[in-house]
């Protein structure tokens, strides 16, 4: 079993606490590695290292910083199989998705690396003679990157890659459930040539290390992905210091199937959207809104496929769904199943923890399908597990109304062959990401990603937003007229 230290100022060093925690396989309970429980003092040391490295790093030309990211992507490609297996072993998603997690990280690094030769600003005409106006992009400073466990390689890369390209220094605090994936990533950046002090890894409790990062005056901005309640705590903590915060939070995503949809395609999409990553995706389809004319037929097709799902060792390529990521995730899922039963939803499949030799050491639960009324807790609260609520809709307007009837707004999908309905749905669905004839999951990194309502604070990651998140705009005026010229102040 490996024992890791914190990565601060280019060296792996123990935490001042001397205490450690284990990262374990959700499949077998096996301890995979031990990590330090960081302290506010460790955070302070990492901030000083980051501040010390910032000046030199920001002066490295952006295309050179991009080359380091290209090299990191190359290393990652070579190690993709091993990294994907690690995602699966540490977090529990099936191996095809573990590899997908790593591929998304590679895609992000390559996309952002190319931005090193663009990083566009604006040049616009001045209203005055012989005066030049432009904007340039500058680093924000020291970024606190706080990440969840469900995409333990991809989500850190959505933050670290553009932050590095932007010339920032970073304090990286990964989820305590997936520090090993984080450490492997940091090793890759180190090997690719990120200078000492620019990227620092501090593991430990969110309530200690995460909080210390948020409240440290030397950390300029926070980029956070995780749950709503943590997001609110971080937002409030950072407000005291007027610190910019980027929040990517939860979802309760609807998938609408209209009466004219290609049903086979739709049900295939529902299966992937609802049960991929055991429902532990911020974009998981947790509500299926079915038009009443195809309700019975669609329901039958769905249940037939759910019954056929293979659940087990996520490293086995024939398995469709692995374990939940942790004991806490398992318990939360089972609690919500009880809530659904108590509030009168009809459980059509699943509902129990899986038992038996194959399952006893892991956090396995059956995929579960409820027939529910929109408004029940299981239809409005994020479960983050393989629990699908099926909701009946009278017509298009009813379906859109039910889809929007939640506090979240990350992703939404509609299956229909009617182009008019499709475009109307695109306009009316309250979500940051909308899919037509595809499930609620499957974003691509070259497009902005994020949500409305309680899913965030109005910002986006990735795509054209990636560089904006991690750079400041500086507006520059250069007057080469040789005389004092006054904007807006005119003779007549
Ligand atoms: P979480 O409990 O909110 O934790 C996220 C991160 O915040 C972890 O690193 C955690 O550290 C840290 N943290 C906890 N308390 C903190 C505090 N007081 N101050 C600063 N940091 C703190 O979320 P999770 O369970 O890891 O992830 C699941 C959630 O993430 C779901 O709600 C899901 O929808 C959301 N998510 C959203 C997106 C998106 O892009 N919108 C993507 C993926 C996931 P510890 O692990 O040490 O507690």
Short mmCIF file of C-alpha atoms and ligand atoms in Angstrom, two decimals:
data_model
loop_
_atom_site.label_atom_id
_atom_site.label_comp_id
_atom_site.label_asym_id
_atom_site.label_seq_id
_atom_site.Cartn_x
_atom_site.Cartn_y
_atom_site.Cartn_z
CA UNK A 1 0.00 0.00 0.00
CA UNK A 2 1.33 3.42 -0.96
CA UNK A 3 1.66 6.29 1.49
CA UNK A 4 1.52 9.78 0.03
CA UNK A 5 2.51 13.18 1.34
CA UNK A 6 1.33 16.65 0.45
CA UNK A 7 2.84 18.19 -2.68
CA UNK A 8 4.02 21.69 -1.77
CA UNK A 9 6.64 23.85 -3.48
CA UNK A 10 7.69 21.01 -5.77
CA UNK A 11 8.35 18.42 -3.06
CA UNK A 12 6.29 15.72 -1.40
CA UNK A 13 6.31 16.47 2.32
CA UNK A 14 4.29 15.28 5.33
CA UNK A 15 1.48 17.27 6.87
CA UNK A 16 2.27 19.09 10.10
CA UNK A 17 -0.57 17.09 11.70
CA UNK A 18 1.23 13.78 11.17
CA UNK A 19 -2.23 12.22 10.76
CA UNK A 20 -3.44 10.29 7.76
CA UNK A 21 -6.61 8.90 6.19
CA UNK A 22 -7.18 5.95 3.88
CA UNK A 23 -8.63 5.90 0.40
CA UNK A 24 -10.50 2.63 -0.11
CA UNK A 25 -12.02 0.68 -2.99
CA UNK A 26 -15.83 0.94 -2.92
CA UNK A 27 -15.91 -2.50 -4.58
CA UNK A 28 -13.87 -4.47 -2.04
CA UNK A 29 -13.11 -2.22 0.93
CA UNK A 30 -9.40 -2.67 0.22
CA UNK A 31 -7.23 0.29 1.29
CA UNK A 32 -5.56 1.67 -1.83
CA UNK A 33 -3.33 4.36 -0.30
CA UNK A 34 -2.86 6.63 2.71
CA UNK A 35 -2.90 10.41 2.56
CA UNK A 36 -2.10 13.21 5.00
CA UNK A 37 -4.84 15.05 6.84
CA UNK A 38 -3.77 18.57 6.00
CA UNK A 39 -4.12 21.53 8.38
CA UNK A 40 -4.58 25.29 8.00
CA UNK A 41 -0.82 25.53 8.58
CA UNK A 42 -0.20 23.26 5.59
CA UNK A 43 -2.52 25.42 3.53
CA UNK A 44 -0.60 28.51 4.60
CA UNK A 45 2.71 26.93 3.53
CA UNK A 46 1.21 25.98 0.18
CA UNK A 47 -0.15 29.52 -0.32
CA UNK A 48 3.30 30.97 0.36
CA UNK A 49 4.82 28.54 -2.15
CA UNK A 50 2.20 29.47 -4.74
CA UNK A 51 2.69 33.20 -4.18
CA UNK A 52 6.46 32.73 -4.47
CA UNK A 53 6.12 30.90 -7.80
CA UNK A 54 3.51 33.17 -9.32
CA UNK A 55 5.70 35.98 -10.64
CA UNK A 56 8.01 33.76 -12.70
CA UNK A 57 5.14 31.57 -13.94
CA UNK A 58 3.00 34.45 -15.17
CA UNK A 59 5.98 35.68 -17.21
CA UNK A 60 6.33 32.37 -19.05
CA UNK A 61 4.74 33.00 -22.47
CA UNK A 62 1.31 31.37 -22.75
CA UNK A 63 2.36 29.17 -25.74
CA UNK A 64 5.20 27.77 -23.56
CA UNK A 65 2.73 27.05 -20.76
CA UNK A 66 0.58 25.35 -23.40
CA UNK A 67 3.52 23.12 -24.39
CA UNK A 68 3.72 21.83 -20.82
CA UNK A 69 0.02 20.96 -21.00
CA UNK A 70 0.52 19.18 -24.34
CA UNK A 71 3.31 17.15 -22.70
CA UNK A 72 1.03 16.35 -19.74
CA UNK A 73 -1.65 15.18 -22.20
CA UNK A 74 0.92 12.99 -24.00
CA UNK A 75 1.96 11.35 -20.71
CA UNK A 76 -1.68 10.82 -19.85
CA UNK A 77 -2.39 9.17 -23.21
CA UNK A 78 0.46 6.73 -22.63
CA UNK A 79 -0.92 5.88 -19.16
CA UNK A 80 -4.59 6.01 -20.07
CA UNK A 81 -5.33 2.35 -19.33
CA UNK A 82 -3.71 2.41 -15.89
CA UNK A 83 -5.25 5.77 -14.99
CA UNK A 84 -8.69 4.59 -16.11
CA UNK A 85 -8.34 1.45 -14.00
CA UNK A 86 -7.39 3.60 -11.03
CA UNK A 87 -10.50 5.77 -11.47
CA UNK A 88 -12.56 2.58 -11.48
CA UNK A 89 -10.78 1.09 -8.46
CA UNK A 90 -10.93 4.24 -6.35
CA UNK A 91 -14.35 5.61 -7.33
CA UNK A 92 -16.25 2.55 -8.61
CA UNK A 93 -17.51 3.61 -12.06
CA UNK A 94 -17.31 0.89 -14.72
CA UNK A 95 -14.07 0.65 -16.65
CA UNK A 96 -15.40 2.12 -19.92
CA UNK A 97 -16.42 5.20 -17.91
CA UNK A 98 -13.15 5.20 -15.96
CA UNK A 99 -11.32 5.40 -19.29
CA UNK A 100 -13.81 8.06 -20.44
CA UNK A 101 -12.99 10.12 -17.34
CA UNK A 102 -9.31 10.09 -18.31
CA UNK A 103 -10.10 10.80 -21.98
CA UNK A 104 -12.09 13.87 -20.95
CA UNK A 105 -9.08 15.10 -18.99
CA UNK A 106 -6.84 14.57 -22.04
CA UNK A 107 -9.34 16.37 -24.28
CA UNK A 108 -9.45 19.30 -21.88
CA UNK A 109 -5.66 19.55 -21.63
CA UNK A 110 -5.20 19.47 -25.39
CA UNK A 111 -8.00 21.95 -26.02
CA UNK A 112 -6.66 24.38 -23.45
CA UNK A 113 -3.03 23.89 -24.50
CA UNK A 114 -3.95 25.17 -27.98
CA UNK A 115 -5.47 28.25 -26.36
CA UNK A 116 -1.93 29.21 -25.35
CA UNK A 117 -1.48 30.46 -28.92
CA UNK A 118 -4.81 32.32 -28.92
CA UNK A 119 -5.84 33.82 -25.56
CA UNK A 120 -7.65 36.44 -27.56
CA UNK A 121 -8.36 39.92 -26.36
CA UNK A 122 -10.20 42.71 -28.18
CA UNK A 123 -8.87 45.53 -30.32
CA UNK A 124 -11.40 48.24 -31.07
CA UNK A 125 -11.08 51.76 -32.50
CA UNK A 126 -10.62 54.72 -30.18
CA UNK A 127 -12.86 57.76 -30.51
CA UNK A 128 -9.67 59.86 -30.43
CA UNK A 129 -6.96 60.34 -33.03
CA UNK A 130 -3.73 58.36 -32.62
CA UNK A 131 -4.96 56.36 -29.71
CA UNK A 132 -4.93 52.56 -29.58
CA UNK A 133 -7.30 50.43 -27.47
CA UNK A 134 -7.10 46.74 -26.61
CA UNK A 135 -7.65 44.18 -23.90
CA UNK A 136 -5.16 41.59 -22.71
CA UNK A 137 -5.73 38.53 -20.54
CA UNK A 138 -3.80 38.26 -17.31
CA UNK A 139 -3.57 35.64 -14.57
CA UNK A 140 -6.02 35.91 -11.68
CA UNK A 141 -3.40 34.94 -9.06
CA UNK A 142 -3.59 31.95 -6.74
CA UNK A 143 -6.56 29.69 -7.47
CA UNK A 144 -8.13 27.37 -4.89
CA UNK A 145 -9.43 24.37 -6.87
CA UNK A 146 -11.80 22.22 -4.78
CA UNK A 147 -13.19 19.15 -6.51
CA UNK A 148 -15.62 16.22 -5.97
CA UNK A 149 -15.07 12.48 -6.38
CA UNK A 150 -17.43 11.56 -9.22
CA UNK A 151 -15.05 12.60 -12.03
CA UNK A 152 -11.78 12.32 -10.12
CA UNK A 153 -9.53 12.96 -13.14
CA UNK A 154 -11.70 14.98 -15.52
CA UNK A 155 -13.07 17.63 -13.13
CA UNK A 156 -9.65 18.51 -11.66
CA UNK A 157 -8.38 18.90 -15.25
CA UNK A 158 -11.30 21.22 -16.12
CA UNK A 159 -9.81 23.52 -13.50
CA UNK A 160 -6.07 22.84 -13.36
CA UNK A 161 -5.43 22.90 -17.12
CA UNK A 162 -6.99 26.32 -17.87
CA UNK A 163 -5.72 27.76 -14.58
CA UNK A 164 -2.16 26.73 -15.48
CA UNK A 165 -2.50 27.98 -19.05
CA UNK A 166 -3.78 31.29 -17.68
CA UNK A 167 -0.54 31.72 -15.70
CA UNK A 168 -2.02 31.13 -12.25
CA UNK A 169 -0.61 29.21 -9.30
CA UNK A 170 -2.89 26.64 -7.68
CA UNK A 171 -3.88 25.02 -4.41
CA UNK A 172 -5.62 21.80 -5.34
CA UNK A 173 -7.87 20.15 -2.74
CA UNK A 174 -9.42 16.96 -4.14
CA UNK A 175 -12.27 14.97 -2.60
CA UNK A 176 -11.20 12.82 0.34
CA UNK A 177 -12.72 9.84 -1.50
CA UNK A 178 -10.38 10.09 -4.51
CA UNK A 179 -7.00 11.55 -3.48
CA UNK A 180 -5.05 8.85 -5.32
CA UNK A 181 -6.41 9.89 -8.73
CA UNK A 182 -5.50 13.46 -7.75
CA UNK A 183 -1.95 12.54 -6.74
CA UNK A 184 -1.38 10.67 -10.02
CA UNK A 185 -2.51 13.75 -11.90
CA UNK A 186 -0.17 16.02 -9.95
CA UNK A 187 2.72 13.61 -10.68
CA UNK A 188 1.94 13.95 -14.39
CA UNK A 189 1.98 17.75 -14.27
CA UNK A 190 5.25 17.60 -12.32
CA UNK A 191 6.79 15.26 -14.92
CA UNK A 192 5.53 17.45 -17.77
CA UNK A 193 7.48 20.41 -16.36
CA UNK A 194 5.14 22.53 -14.23
CA UNK A 195 7.62 24.49 -12.07
CA UNK A 196 7.88 24.07 -8.29
CA UNK A 197 5.29 25.94 -6.28
CA UNK A 198 2.93 26.51 -9.24
CA UNK A 199 0.74 23.49 -8.45
CA UNK A 200 0.29 22.39 -4.84
CA UNK A 201 -1.77 19.46 -3.58
CA UNK A 202 -3.21 19.62 -0.06
CA UNK A 203 -5.37 16.68 0.97
CA UNK A 204 -7.56 16.44 4.04
CA UNK A 205 -11.03 17.28 5.28
CA UNK A 206 -13.09 19.76 3.33
CA UNK A 207 -14.21 21.40 6.56
CA UNK A 208 -10.54 21.99 7.49
CA UNK A 209 -8.38 22.20 4.35
CA UNK A 210 -11.13 23.39 2.00
CA UNK A 211 -12.26 26.00 4.48
CA UNK A 212 -8.70 27.21 5.09
CA UNK A 213 -8.22 27.65 1.33
CA UNK A 214 -11.45 29.63 1.02
CA UNK A 215 -10.62 31.85 3.98
CA UNK A 216 -6.92 32.41 3.25
CA UNK A 217 -6.34 36.00 2.08
CA UNK A 218 -3.48 34.80 -0.14
CA UNK A 219 -5.85 32.72 -2.30
CA UNK A 220 -7.25 35.06 -4.93
CA UNK A 221 -10.22 33.05 -6.28
CA UNK A 222 -12.03 29.75 -5.74
CA UNK A 223 -13.18 27.30 -8.36
CA UNK A 224 -15.49 24.74 -6.77
CA UNK A 225 -17.45 21.74 -8.01
CA UNK A 226 -19.60 19.85 -5.52
CA UNK A 227 -22.87 19.90 -3.63
CA UNK A 228 -25.19 22.88 -3.09
CA UNK A 229 -24.77 23.10 0.68
CA UNK A 230 -20.95 23.09 0.44
CA UNK A 231 -21.22 25.61 -2.38
CA UNK A 232 -23.28 27.96 -0.20
CA UNK A 233 -20.77 27.68 2.67
CA UNK A 234 -17.89 28.45 0.31
CA UNK A 235 -19.73 31.37 -1.32
CA UNK A 236 -20.50 32.92 2.06
CA UNK A 237 -16.95 32.37 3.36
CA UNK A 238 -15.36 33.92 0.27
CA UNK A 239 -17.76 36.88 0.28
CA UNK A 240 -16.11 38.20 3.43
CA UNK A 241 -12.92 38.72 1.39
CA UNK A 242 -14.76 39.73 -1.82
CA UNK A 243 -13.12 36.70 -3.40
CA UNK A 244 -14.43 35.60 -6.81
CA UNK A 245 -16.02 32.14 -6.60
CA UNK A 246 -16.97 29.84 -9.44
CA UNK A 247 -19.60 27.29 -8.37
CA UNK A 248 -20.63 24.15 -10.29
CA UNK A 249 -23.24 22.40 -8.16
CA UNK A 250 -25.93 19.72 -8.32
CA UNK A 251 -28.71 18.79 -10.70
CA UNK A 252 -32.13 17.09 -10.91
CA UNK A 253 -32.16 16.58 -14.62
CA UNK A 254 -35.27 15.69 -16.64
CA UNK A 255 -35.41 13.53 -19.74
CA UNK A 256 -38.67 14.06 -21.66
CA UNK A 257 -39.96 11.44 -24.09
CA UNK A 258 -42.75 12.70 -26.37
CA UNK A 259 -45.37 10.56 -28.10
CA UNK A 260 -43.56 10.87 -31.46
CA UNK A 261 -40.12 9.86 -30.15
CA UNK A 262 -38.08 6.94 -31.45
CA UNK A 263 -38.79 4.83 -28.38
CA UNK A 264 -35.89 2.38 -28.68
CA UNK A 265 -33.45 5.25 -28.92
CA UNK A 266 -35.10 7.08 -26.04
CA UNK A 267 -35.03 4.11 -23.68
CA UNK A 268 -31.40 3.42 -24.55
CA UNK A 269 -30.71 7.05 -23.64
CA UNK A 270 -32.64 6.75 -20.39
CA UNK A 271 -30.59 3.72 -19.37
CA UNK A 272 -27.30 5.52 -19.98
CA UNK A 273 -28.52 8.80 -18.51
CA UNK A 274 -30.07 7.39 -15.35
CA UNK A 275 -27.79 4.49 -14.49
CA UNK A 276 -24.42 5.46 -16.02
CA UNK A 277 -21.90 6.03 -13.19
CA UNK A 278 -24.61 4.51 -10.95
CA UNK A 279 -26.52 7.80 -11.23
CA UNK A 280 -23.62 9.67 -9.60
CA UNK A 281 -23.29 12.35 -12.26
CA UNK A 282 -24.33 15.94 -11.82
CA UNK A 283 -26.03 15.54 -15.21
CA UNK A 284 -27.69 12.17 -14.46
CA UNK A 285 -31.25 11.79 -15.75
CA UNK A 286 -33.03 11.33 -12.46
CA UNK A 287 -36.52 12.15 -13.80
CA UNK A 288 -38.12 10.55 -16.84
CA UNK A 289 -41.10 12.57 -18.07
CA UNK A 290 -43.21 10.35 -20.34
CA UNK A 291 -46.04 11.49 -22.61
CA UNK A 292 -49.16 9.60 -21.52
CA UNK A 293 -49.80 8.12 -24.98
CA UNK A 294 -46.55 6.10 -24.87
CA UNK A 295 -46.34 5.79 -21.07
CA UNK A 296 -47.22 2.09 -20.73
CA UNK A 297 -45.18 0.94 -23.69
CA UNK A 298 -42.11 2.97 -22.65
CA UNK A 299 -42.41 1.80 -19.06
CA UNK A 300 -42.47 -1.83 -20.14
CA UNK A 301 -39.43 -1.38 -22.37
CA UNK A 302 -37.58 0.41 -19.58
CA UNK A 303 -38.26 -2.22 -16.92
CA UNK A 304 -37.22 -5.00 -19.29
CA UNK A 305 -33.83 -3.32 -19.75
CA UNK A 306 -33.35 -2.49 -16.07
CA UNK A 307 -33.99 -6.14 -15.15
CA UNK A 308 -31.24 -7.18 -17.56
CA UNK A 309 -28.59 -4.88 -16.06
CA UNK A 310 -25.42 -6.59 -14.92
CA UNK A 311 -24.13 -5.23 -11.63
CA UNK A 312 -20.77 -6.17 -10.17
CA UNK A 313 -17.03 -5.68 -10.45
CA UNK A 314 -16.62 -2.41 -12.38
CA UNK A 315 -13.31 -3.63 -13.84
CA UNK A 316 -15.19 -6.40 -15.67
CA UNK A 317 -15.99 -4.96 -19.13
CA UNK A 318 -19.30 -6.86 -19.23
CA UNK A 319 -20.64 -5.13 -16.12
CA UNK A 320 -23.11 -2.24 -16.61
CA UNK A 321 -23.05 -0.73 -13.13
CA UNK A 322 -20.53 -0.87 -10.29
CA UNK A 323 -20.86 0.03 -6.62
CA UNK A 324 -21.76 3.38 -5.12
CA UNK A 325 -18.66 5.44 -4.41
CA UNK A 326 -18.88 5.24 -0.61
CA UNK A 327 -20.84 4.00 2.37
CA UNK A 328 -22.33 7.51 2.63
CA UNK A 329 -23.53 7.41 -0.98
CA UNK A 330 -25.07 3.97 -0.43
CA UNK A 331 -26.88 5.09 2.71
CA UNK A 332 -28.15 8.29 1.09
CA UNK A 333 -29.53 6.33 -1.86
CA UNK A 334 -31.29 3.80 0.38
CA UNK A 335 -32.71 6.64 2.51
CA UNK A 336 -34.20 8.28 -0.58
CA UNK A 337 -35.71 4.97 -1.66
CA UNK A 338 -37.44 4.87 1.75
CA UNK A 339 -38.57 8.47 1.28
CA UNK A 340 -40.08 7.54 -2.10
CA UNK A 341 -41.95 4.59 -0.58
CA UNK A 342 -43.16 6.71 2.34
CA UNK A 343 -44.51 9.46 0.16
CA UNK A 344 -46.52 7.02 -1.90
CA UNK A 345 -44.48 6.61 -5.07
CA UNK A 346 -44.78 3.15 -6.65
CA UNK A 347 -41.53 1.21 -6.70
CA UNK A 348 -41.53 -0.72 -9.97
CA UNK A 349 -38.03 -2.16 -9.68
CA UNK A 350 -35.12 -2.41 -7.22
CA UNK A 351 -35.10 -0.67 -3.88
CA UNK A 352 -32.59 -2.80 -2.00
CA UNK A 353 -28.94 -3.12 -1.21
CA UNK A 354 -27.43 -6.03 -3.12
CA UNK A 355 -26.31 -8.91 -0.95
CA UNK A 356 -24.32 -12.09 -1.57
CA UNK A 357 -20.70 -13.10 -2.01
CA UNK A 358 -20.13 -10.80 -5.01
CA UNK A 359 -21.52 -7.78 -3.23
CA UNK A 360 -20.98 -7.98 0.52
CA UNK A 361 -17.63 -6.18 0.59
CA UNK A 362 -18.83 -3.32 -1.59
CA UNK A 363 -21.48 -0.60 -1.66
CA UNK A 364 -23.87 -2.16 -4.16
CA UNK A 365 -27.48 -1.15 -4.62
CA UNK A 366 -30.08 -2.22 -7.16
CA UNK A 367 -30.98 0.22 -9.91
CA UNK A 368 -34.40 1.49 -8.85
CA UNK A 369 -37.41 2.81 -10.75
CA UNK A 370 -40.32 4.67 -9.16
CA UNK A 371 -43.57 5.85 -10.69
CA UNK A 372 -43.93 9.23 -9.02
CA UNK A 373 -45.83 12.51 -9.02
CA UNK A 374 -43.80 15.61 -9.79
CA UNK A 375 -43.37 17.48 -6.50
CA UNK A 376 -42.55 14.46 -4.34
CA UNK A 377 -39.14 14.79 -2.66
CA UNK A 378 -37.63 12.08 -4.85
CA UNK A 379 -38.52 14.20 -7.90
CA UNK A 380 -37.09 17.50 -6.66
CA UNK A 381 -34.07 16.66 -4.47
CA UNK A 382 -30.76 15.43 -5.85
CA UNK A 383 -30.31 11.76 -4.89
CA UNK A 384 -27.05 11.18 -6.76
CA UNK A 385 -27.71 7.46 -7.07
CA UNK A 386 -29.32 4.99 -9.52
CA UNK A 387 -32.89 5.98 -8.67
CA UNK A 388 -35.15 7.06 -11.52
CA UNK A 389 -38.53 8.74 -11.00
CA UNK A 390 -40.95 8.28 -13.90
CA UNK A 391 -43.53 11.05 -14.26
CA UNK A 392 -46.58 11.11 -16.53
CA UNK A 393 -47.23 14.17 -18.73
CA UNK A 394 -50.48 15.03 -20.58
CA UNK A 395 -48.86 16.95 -23.40
CA UNK A 396 -45.85 19.06 -24.38
CA UNK A 397 -46.67 22.01 -22.11
CA UNK A 398 -47.28 19.73 -19.14
CA UNK A 399 -43.96 17.94 -19.80
CA UNK A 400 -42.00 21.20 -19.95
CA UNK A 401 -43.72 22.51 -16.82
CA UNK A 402 -42.87 19.35 -14.89
CA UNK A 403 -39.32 19.31 -16.22
CA UNK A 404 -38.77 22.88 -14.97
CA UNK A 405 -40.42 22.31 -11.60
CA UNK A 406 -37.18 21.98 -9.59
CA UNK A 407 -34.66 24.36 -8.02
CA UNK A 408 -31.84 23.01 -10.19
CA UNK A 409 -31.05 23.71 -13.84
CA UNK A 410 -28.02 21.82 -15.10
CA UNK A 411 -29.05 19.62 -18.02
CA UNK A 412 -32.30 18.58 -19.69
CA UNK A 413 -33.20 16.42 -22.65
CA UNK A 414 -36.13 15.84 -24.99
CA UNK A 415 -36.77 12.99 -27.40
CA UNK A 416 -39.04 14.01 -30.27
CA UNK A 417 -39.07 13.84 -34.06
CA UNK A 418 -40.93 17.13 -34.32
CA UNK A 419 -38.50 19.95 -35.06
CA UNK A 420 -40.93 22.60 -33.83
CA UNK A 421 -41.26 20.93 -30.46
CA UNK A 422 -37.51 20.43 -30.29
CA UNK A 423 -36.80 24.14 -30.80
CA UNK A 424 -39.55 25.19 -28.42
CA UNK A 425 -38.11 22.86 -25.80
CA UNK A 426 -34.62 24.31 -26.31
CA UNK A 427 -36.05 27.76 -25.59
CA UNK A 428 -38.25 26.79 -22.64
CA UNK A 429 -36.20 24.23 -20.71
CA UNK A 430 -34.57 25.89 -17.69
CA UNK A 431 -31.12 24.33 -17.96
CA UNK A 432 -27.57 25.30 -18.83
CA UNK A 433 -27.22 22.31 -21.18
CA UNK A 434 -30.02 20.94 -23.40
CA UNK A 435 -29.96 17.76 -25.48
CA UNK A 436 -32.32 16.76 -28.28
CA UNK A 437 -32.59 13.03 -28.97
CA UNK A 438 -29.68 12.31 -26.64
CA UNK A 439 -29.54 11.67 -22.88
CA UNK A 440 -28.79 14.35 -20.28
CA UNK A 441 -25.15 13.31 -20.06
CA UNK A 442 -22.32 13.56 -22.57
CA UNK A 443 -21.01 17.10 -22.62
CA UNK A 444 -17.95 17.84 -24.76
CA UNK A 445 -15.14 19.99 -23.43
CA UNK A 446 -15.02 22.44 -26.35
CA UNK A 447 -18.38 23.89 -25.28
CA UNK A 448 -19.21 25.84 -22.13
CA UNK A 449 -20.69 23.79 -19.29
CA UNK A 450 -22.73 24.85 -16.26
CA UNK A 451 -26.23 25.44 -15.02
CA UNK A 452 -28.90 27.92 -14.02
CA UNK A 453 -30.93 28.25 -10.79
CA UNK A 454 -29.32 26.45 -7.80
CA UNK A 455 -26.84 24.62 -10.01
CA UNK A 456 -24.38 27.47 -9.78
CA UNK A 457 -23.77 31.18 -9.69
CA UNK A 458 -24.28 31.91 -13.35
CA UNK A 459 -20.81 31.09 -14.64
CA UNK A 460 -19.57 28.42 -17.03
CA UNK A 461 -16.56 26.14 -17.31
CA UNK A 462 -14.80 24.63 -20.35
CA UNK A 463 -15.03 25.68 -23.99
CA UNK A 464 -14.76 29.39 -24.62
CA UNK A 465 -15.48 29.98 -20.91
CA UNK A 466 -12.42 28.03 -19.72
CA UNK A 467 -9.87 30.78 -20.23
CA UNK A 468 -12.28 33.50 -19.06
CA UNK A 469 -12.73 31.67 -15.74
CA UNK A 470 -9.02 31.75 -15.01
CA UNK A 471 -7.93 35.11 -16.42
CA UNK A 472 -8.65 38.75 -15.72
CA UNK A 473 -9.32 41.22 -18.50
CA UNK A 474 -7.04 44.23 -18.55
CA UNK A 475 -8.12 47.15 -20.72
CA UNK A 476 -5.25 49.14 -22.21
CA UNK A 477 -5.22 52.61 -23.89
CA UNK A 478 -2.08 53.79 -25.70
CA UNK A 479 -2.07 57.41 -26.77
CA UNK A 480 0.61 58.20 -29.36
CA UNK A 481 -0.73 61.64 -30.31
CA UNK A 482 1.80 63.48 -28.15
CA UNK A 483 -0.89 65.62 -26.56
CA UNK A 484 -3.50 65.32 -23.81
CA UNK A 485 -6.68 64.02 -25.40
CA UNK A 486 -9.90 63.87 -23.41
CA UNK A 487 -12.48 61.19 -24.14
CA UNK A 488 -16.13 62.33 -24.01
CA UNK A 489 -15.16 65.98 -23.53
CA UNK A 490 -15.94 67.74 -26.80
CA UNK A 491 -15.95 71.29 -28.13
CA UNK A 492 -19.56 70.97 -29.30
P1 LIG B 1 -19.20 17.91 -1.65
O1 LIG B 1 -19.48 17.08 -0.45
O2 LIG B 1 -19.80 19.26 -1.74
O3 LIG B 1 -17.58 18.01 -1.71
C1 LIG B 1 -16.91 18.62 -2.78
C2 LIG B 1 -15.54 19.09 -2.31
O4 LIG B 1 -15.69 20.11 -1.34
C3 LIG B 1 -14.70 17.99 -1.66
O5 LIG B 1 -13.35 18.16 -2.01
C4 LIG B 1 -14.92 18.28 -0.18
O6 LIG B 1 -13.88 17.77 0.64
C5 LIG B 1 -14.92 19.79 -0.19
N1 LIG B 1 -15.54 20.42 0.98
C6 LIG B 1 -16.44 19.90 1.85
N2 LIG B 1 -16.78 20.82 2.79
C7 LIG B 1 -16.09 21.94 2.52
C8 LIG B 1 -16.01 23.24 3.11
N3 LIG B 1 -16.71 23.57 4.21
N4 LIG B 1 -15.20 24.16 2.55
C9 LIG B 1 -14.49 23.87 1.43
N5 LIG B 1 -14.50 22.66 0.84
C10 LIG B 1 -15.30 21.70 1.36
O7 LIG B 1 -19.60 17.15 -2.97
P2 LIG B 1 -19.27 15.66 -3.40
O8 LIG B 1 -20.09 14.71 -2.60
O9 LIG B 1 -17.79 15.47 -3.42
O10 LIG B 1 -19.78 15.65 -4.93
C11 LIG B 1 -21.11 15.44 -5.28
C12 LIG B 1 -21.80 16.73 -5.67
O11 LIG B 1 -21.05 17.39 -6.69
C13 LIG B 1 -23.18 16.52 -6.25
O12 LIG B 1 -24.07 17.45 -5.72
C14 LIG B 1 -22.98 16.76 -7.74
O13 LIG B 1 -24.14 17.18 -8.42
C15 LIG B 1 -21.94 17.82 -7.71
N6 LIG B 1 -21.24 17.90 -9.00
C16 LIG B 1 -21.50 18.97 -9.80
C17 LIG B 1 -20.89 19.06 -11.05
C18 LIG B 1 -21.13 20.22 -11.95
O14 LIG B 1 -20.32 20.44 -12.85
N7 LIG B 1 -22.19 20.99 -11.79
C19 LIG B 1 -20.03 18.03 -11.47
C20 LIG B 1 -19.82 16.95 -10.62
C21 LIG B 1 -20.42 16.89 -9.38
P3 LIG B 1 -14.06 16.33 1.39
O15 LIG B 1 -14.16 15.31 0.31
O16 LIG B 1 -12.82 16.22 2.19
O17 LIG B 1 -15.31 16.44 2.21
#
